[in-house]
mmCIF file of C-alpha atoms in Angstrom:
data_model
loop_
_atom_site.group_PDB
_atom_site.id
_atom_site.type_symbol
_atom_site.label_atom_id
_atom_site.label_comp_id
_atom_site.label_asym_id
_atom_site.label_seq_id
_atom_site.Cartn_x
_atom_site.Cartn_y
_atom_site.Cartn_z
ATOM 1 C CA UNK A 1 -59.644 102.690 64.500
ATOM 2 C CA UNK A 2 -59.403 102.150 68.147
ATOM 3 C CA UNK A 3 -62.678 100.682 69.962
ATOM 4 C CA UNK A 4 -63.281 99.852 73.647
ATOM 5 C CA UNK A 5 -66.352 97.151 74.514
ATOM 6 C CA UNK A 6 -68.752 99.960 75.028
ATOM 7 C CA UNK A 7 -67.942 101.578 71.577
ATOM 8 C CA UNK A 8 -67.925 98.265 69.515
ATOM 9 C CA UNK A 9 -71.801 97.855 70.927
ATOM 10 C CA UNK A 10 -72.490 101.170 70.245
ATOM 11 C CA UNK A 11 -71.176 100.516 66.228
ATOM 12 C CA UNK A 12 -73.111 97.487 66.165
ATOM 13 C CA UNK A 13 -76.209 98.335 67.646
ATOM 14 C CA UNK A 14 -75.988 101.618 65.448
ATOM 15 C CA UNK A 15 -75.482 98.911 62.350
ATOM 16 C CA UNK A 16 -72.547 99.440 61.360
ATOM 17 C CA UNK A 17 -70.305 96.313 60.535
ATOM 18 C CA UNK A 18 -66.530 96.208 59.505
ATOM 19 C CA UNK A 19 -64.386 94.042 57.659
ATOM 20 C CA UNK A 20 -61.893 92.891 60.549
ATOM 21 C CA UNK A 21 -61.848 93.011 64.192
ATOM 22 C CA UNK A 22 -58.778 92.463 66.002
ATOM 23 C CA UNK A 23 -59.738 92.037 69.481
ATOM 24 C CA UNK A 24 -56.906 91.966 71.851
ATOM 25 C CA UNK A 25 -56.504 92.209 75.336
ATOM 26 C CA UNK A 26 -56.039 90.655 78.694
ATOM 27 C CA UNK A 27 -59.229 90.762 79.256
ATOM 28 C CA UNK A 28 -61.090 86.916 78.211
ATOM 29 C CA UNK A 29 -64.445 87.977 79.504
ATOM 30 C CA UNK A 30 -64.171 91.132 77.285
ATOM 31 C CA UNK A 31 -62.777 89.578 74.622
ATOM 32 C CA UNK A 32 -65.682 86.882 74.615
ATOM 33 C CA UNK A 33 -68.153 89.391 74.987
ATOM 34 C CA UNK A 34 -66.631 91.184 71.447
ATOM 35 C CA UNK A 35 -66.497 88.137 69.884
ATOM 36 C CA UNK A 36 -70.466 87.267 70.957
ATOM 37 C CA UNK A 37 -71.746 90.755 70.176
ATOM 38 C CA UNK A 38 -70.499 90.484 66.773
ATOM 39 C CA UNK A 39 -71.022 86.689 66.273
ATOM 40 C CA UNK A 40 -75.113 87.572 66.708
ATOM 41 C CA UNK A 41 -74.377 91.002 64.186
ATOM 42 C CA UNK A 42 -73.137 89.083 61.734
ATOM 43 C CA UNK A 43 -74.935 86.071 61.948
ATOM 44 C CA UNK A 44 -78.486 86.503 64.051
ATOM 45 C CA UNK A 45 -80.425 83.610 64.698
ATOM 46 C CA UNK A 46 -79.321 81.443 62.049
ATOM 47 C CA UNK A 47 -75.657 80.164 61.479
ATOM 48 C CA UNK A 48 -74.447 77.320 60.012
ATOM 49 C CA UNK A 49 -70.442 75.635 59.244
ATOM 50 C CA UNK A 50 -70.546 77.522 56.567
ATOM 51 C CA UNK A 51 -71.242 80.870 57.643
ATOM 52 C CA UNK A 52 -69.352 80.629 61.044
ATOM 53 C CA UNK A 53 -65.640 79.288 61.394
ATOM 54 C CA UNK A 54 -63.253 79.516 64.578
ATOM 55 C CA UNK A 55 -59.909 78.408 64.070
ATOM 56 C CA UNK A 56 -57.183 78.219 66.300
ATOM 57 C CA UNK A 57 -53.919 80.262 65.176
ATOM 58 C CA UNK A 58 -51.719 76.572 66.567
ATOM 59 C CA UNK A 59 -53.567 74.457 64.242
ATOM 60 C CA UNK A 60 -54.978 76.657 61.168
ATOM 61 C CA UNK A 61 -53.307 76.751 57.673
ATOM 62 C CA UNK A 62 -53.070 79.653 55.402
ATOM 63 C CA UNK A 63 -55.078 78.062 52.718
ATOM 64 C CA UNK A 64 -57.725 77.142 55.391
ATOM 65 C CA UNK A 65 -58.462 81.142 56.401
ATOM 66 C CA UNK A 66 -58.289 82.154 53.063
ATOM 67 C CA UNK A 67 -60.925 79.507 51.622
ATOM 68 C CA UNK A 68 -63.383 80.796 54.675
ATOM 69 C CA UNK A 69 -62.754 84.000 53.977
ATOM 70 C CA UNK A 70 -63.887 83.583 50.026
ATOM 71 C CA UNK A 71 -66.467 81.190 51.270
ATOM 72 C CA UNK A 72 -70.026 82.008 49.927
ATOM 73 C CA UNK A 73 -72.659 82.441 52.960
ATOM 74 C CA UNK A 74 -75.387 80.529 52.908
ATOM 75 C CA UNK A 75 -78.247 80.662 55.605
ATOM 76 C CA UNK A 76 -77.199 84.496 56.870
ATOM 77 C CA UNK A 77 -75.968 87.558 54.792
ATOM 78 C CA UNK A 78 -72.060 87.342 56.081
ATOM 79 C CA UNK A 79 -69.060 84.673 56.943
ATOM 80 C CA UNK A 80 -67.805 85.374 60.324
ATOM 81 C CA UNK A 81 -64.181 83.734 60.431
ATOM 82 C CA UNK A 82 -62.849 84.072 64.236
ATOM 83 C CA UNK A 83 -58.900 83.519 64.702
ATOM 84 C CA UNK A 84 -58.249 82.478 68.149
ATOM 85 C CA UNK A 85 -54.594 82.667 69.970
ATOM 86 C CA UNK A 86 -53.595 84.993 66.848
ATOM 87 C CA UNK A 87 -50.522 85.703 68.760
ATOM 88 C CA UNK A 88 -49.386 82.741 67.422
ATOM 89 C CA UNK A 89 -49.850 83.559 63.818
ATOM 90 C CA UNK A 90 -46.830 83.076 61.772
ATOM 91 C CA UNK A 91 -45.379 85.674 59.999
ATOM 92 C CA UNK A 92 -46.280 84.001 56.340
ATOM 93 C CA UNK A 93 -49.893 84.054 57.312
ATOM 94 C CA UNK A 94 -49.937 87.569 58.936
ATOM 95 C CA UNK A 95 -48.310 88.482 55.223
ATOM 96 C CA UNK A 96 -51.131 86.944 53.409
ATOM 97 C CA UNK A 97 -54.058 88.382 55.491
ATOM 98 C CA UNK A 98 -52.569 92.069 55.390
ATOM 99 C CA UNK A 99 -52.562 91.331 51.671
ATOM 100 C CA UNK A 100 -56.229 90.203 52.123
ATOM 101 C CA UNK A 101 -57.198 93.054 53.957
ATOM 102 C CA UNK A 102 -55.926 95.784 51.062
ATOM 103 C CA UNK A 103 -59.177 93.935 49.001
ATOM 104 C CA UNK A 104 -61.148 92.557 51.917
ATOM 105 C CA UNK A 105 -64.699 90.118 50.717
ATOM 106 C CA UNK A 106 -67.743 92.082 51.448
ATOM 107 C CA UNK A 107 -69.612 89.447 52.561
ATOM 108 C CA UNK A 108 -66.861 88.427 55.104
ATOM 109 C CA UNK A 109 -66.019 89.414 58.622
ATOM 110 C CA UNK A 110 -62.632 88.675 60.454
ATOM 111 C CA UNK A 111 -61.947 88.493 63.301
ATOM 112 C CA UNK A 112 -58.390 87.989 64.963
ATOM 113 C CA UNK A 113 -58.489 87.244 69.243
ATOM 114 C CA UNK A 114 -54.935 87.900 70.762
ATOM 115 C CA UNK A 115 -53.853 88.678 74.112
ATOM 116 C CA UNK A 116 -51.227 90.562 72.907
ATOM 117 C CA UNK A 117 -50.471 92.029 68.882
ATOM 118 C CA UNK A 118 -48.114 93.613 67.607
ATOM 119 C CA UNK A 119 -48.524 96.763 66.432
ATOM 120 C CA UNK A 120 -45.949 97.704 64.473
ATOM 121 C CA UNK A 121 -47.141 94.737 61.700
ATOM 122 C CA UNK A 122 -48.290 95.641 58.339
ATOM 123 C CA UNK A 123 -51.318 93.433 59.002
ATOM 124 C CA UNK A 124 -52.232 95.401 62.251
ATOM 125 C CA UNK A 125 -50.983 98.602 60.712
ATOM 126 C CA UNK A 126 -54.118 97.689 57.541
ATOM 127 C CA UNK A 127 -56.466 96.373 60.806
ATOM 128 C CA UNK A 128 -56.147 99.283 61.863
ATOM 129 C CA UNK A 129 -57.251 101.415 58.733
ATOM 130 C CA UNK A 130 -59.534 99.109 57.626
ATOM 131 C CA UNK A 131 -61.690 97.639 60.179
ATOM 132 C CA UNK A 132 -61.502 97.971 64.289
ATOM 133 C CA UNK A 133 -58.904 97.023 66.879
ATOM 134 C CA UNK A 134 -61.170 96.405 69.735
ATOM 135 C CA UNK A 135 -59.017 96.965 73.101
ATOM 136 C CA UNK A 136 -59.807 94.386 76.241
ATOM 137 C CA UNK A 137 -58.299 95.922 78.944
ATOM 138 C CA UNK A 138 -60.126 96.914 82.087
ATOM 139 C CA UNK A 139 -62.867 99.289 82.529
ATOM 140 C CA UNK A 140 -62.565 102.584 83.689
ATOM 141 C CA UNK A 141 -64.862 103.307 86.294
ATOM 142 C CA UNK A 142 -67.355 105.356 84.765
ATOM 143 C CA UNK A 143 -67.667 103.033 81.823
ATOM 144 C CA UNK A 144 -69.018 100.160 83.850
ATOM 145 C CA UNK A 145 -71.960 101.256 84.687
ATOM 146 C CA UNK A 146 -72.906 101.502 80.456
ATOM 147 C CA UNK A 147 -71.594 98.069 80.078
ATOM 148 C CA UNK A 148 -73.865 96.323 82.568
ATOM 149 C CA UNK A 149 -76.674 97.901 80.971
ATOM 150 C CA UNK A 150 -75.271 96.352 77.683
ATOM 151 C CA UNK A 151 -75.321 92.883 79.682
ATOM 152 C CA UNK A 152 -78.455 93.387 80.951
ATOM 153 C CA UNK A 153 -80.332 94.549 77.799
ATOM 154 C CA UNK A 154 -78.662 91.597 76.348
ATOM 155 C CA UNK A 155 -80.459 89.218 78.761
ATOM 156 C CA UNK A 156 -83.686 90.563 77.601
ATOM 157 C CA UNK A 157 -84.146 92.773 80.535
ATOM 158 C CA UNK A 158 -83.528 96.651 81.815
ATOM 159 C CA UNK A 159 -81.808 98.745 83.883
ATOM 160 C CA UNK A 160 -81.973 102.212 84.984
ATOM 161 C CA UNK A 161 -78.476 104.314 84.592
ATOM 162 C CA UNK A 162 -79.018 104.688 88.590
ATOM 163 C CA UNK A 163 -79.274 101.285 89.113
ATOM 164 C CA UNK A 164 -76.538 100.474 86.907
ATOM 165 C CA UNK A 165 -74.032 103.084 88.960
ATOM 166 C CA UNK A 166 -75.165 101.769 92.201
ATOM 167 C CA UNK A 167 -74.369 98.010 91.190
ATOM 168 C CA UNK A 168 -71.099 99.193 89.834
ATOM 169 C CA UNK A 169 -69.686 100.991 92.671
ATOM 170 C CA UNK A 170 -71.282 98.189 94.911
ATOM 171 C CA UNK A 171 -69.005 95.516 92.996
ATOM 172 C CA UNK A 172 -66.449 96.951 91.655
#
């Protein structure tokens, strides 16, 4: 399934929680934001080494994902395992996590941060069906106005949908 920033809050606010996120995307700010919203889902107040791993696709072995992945949490209900520069996978590991995500942990999230993916891979293809690919690209116009009232709820604060419009077509 196919989720902009604006649906991905809407599945997590509405408590819903997948398996694997691929976020990919241009957009870092975005992408960050994704990563964020579901770091605090999955993990809340209270995360520890255990519970929360980010590995970098440049340095990571396959043996080092997997043993995260299988990793028992500890102080919160999930793992979290973020990929970072997963463009750089190779295809051996790519292999091994499609064949992960055809029996996926339950108490494991994934998530895989790429500018650009591609598609046509049998671990994207299972991504895909399985958990979220979470698109970064720009905003269309009438979807910023929702997202800074994500950002601003997020600070603790509110927003009316006016207000929200108004500082949209103000910035840009």
């Amino acid at each position: 399934m196919k989720l902009d920033i604006t649906s991905l809050e809407k599945e997590i606010r509405g408590g819903k929680l997948r398996p694997v996120y691929i976020v990919v995307g241009e957009e870092s700010y975005l992408a960050r934001a994704a990563q964020r919203m579901i770091r605090e889902k999955v993990c809340g107040e209270k995360s520890d080494d255990l519970s929360y791993r980010i590995m970098s696709a440049n340095e990571v072995k396959l043996d080092q994902i997997t043993d995260a992945l299988r990793t028992v949490p500890f102080l919160s209900p999930r793992v979290l395992v973020v990929i970072r520069d997963a463009g750089k996978l190779k295809k051996g590991v790519q292999e091994t996590l499609a064949e992960y995500l055809e029996s996926p942990v339950d108490t494991s999230v994934l998530v895989v941060i790429a500018s650009k993916l591609d598609g046509r891979t049998k671990f994207m293809q299972l991504a895909g069906k399985v958990g979220a690919i979470v698109e970064c690209k720009p905003l269309y116009a009438n979807k910023v106005p929702y997202w800074i009232n994500i950002e601003v709820r997020r600070g603790g604060k509110q927003i009316s949908q006016e207000a929200a419009k108004f500082l949209a077509d103000m910035v840009g």
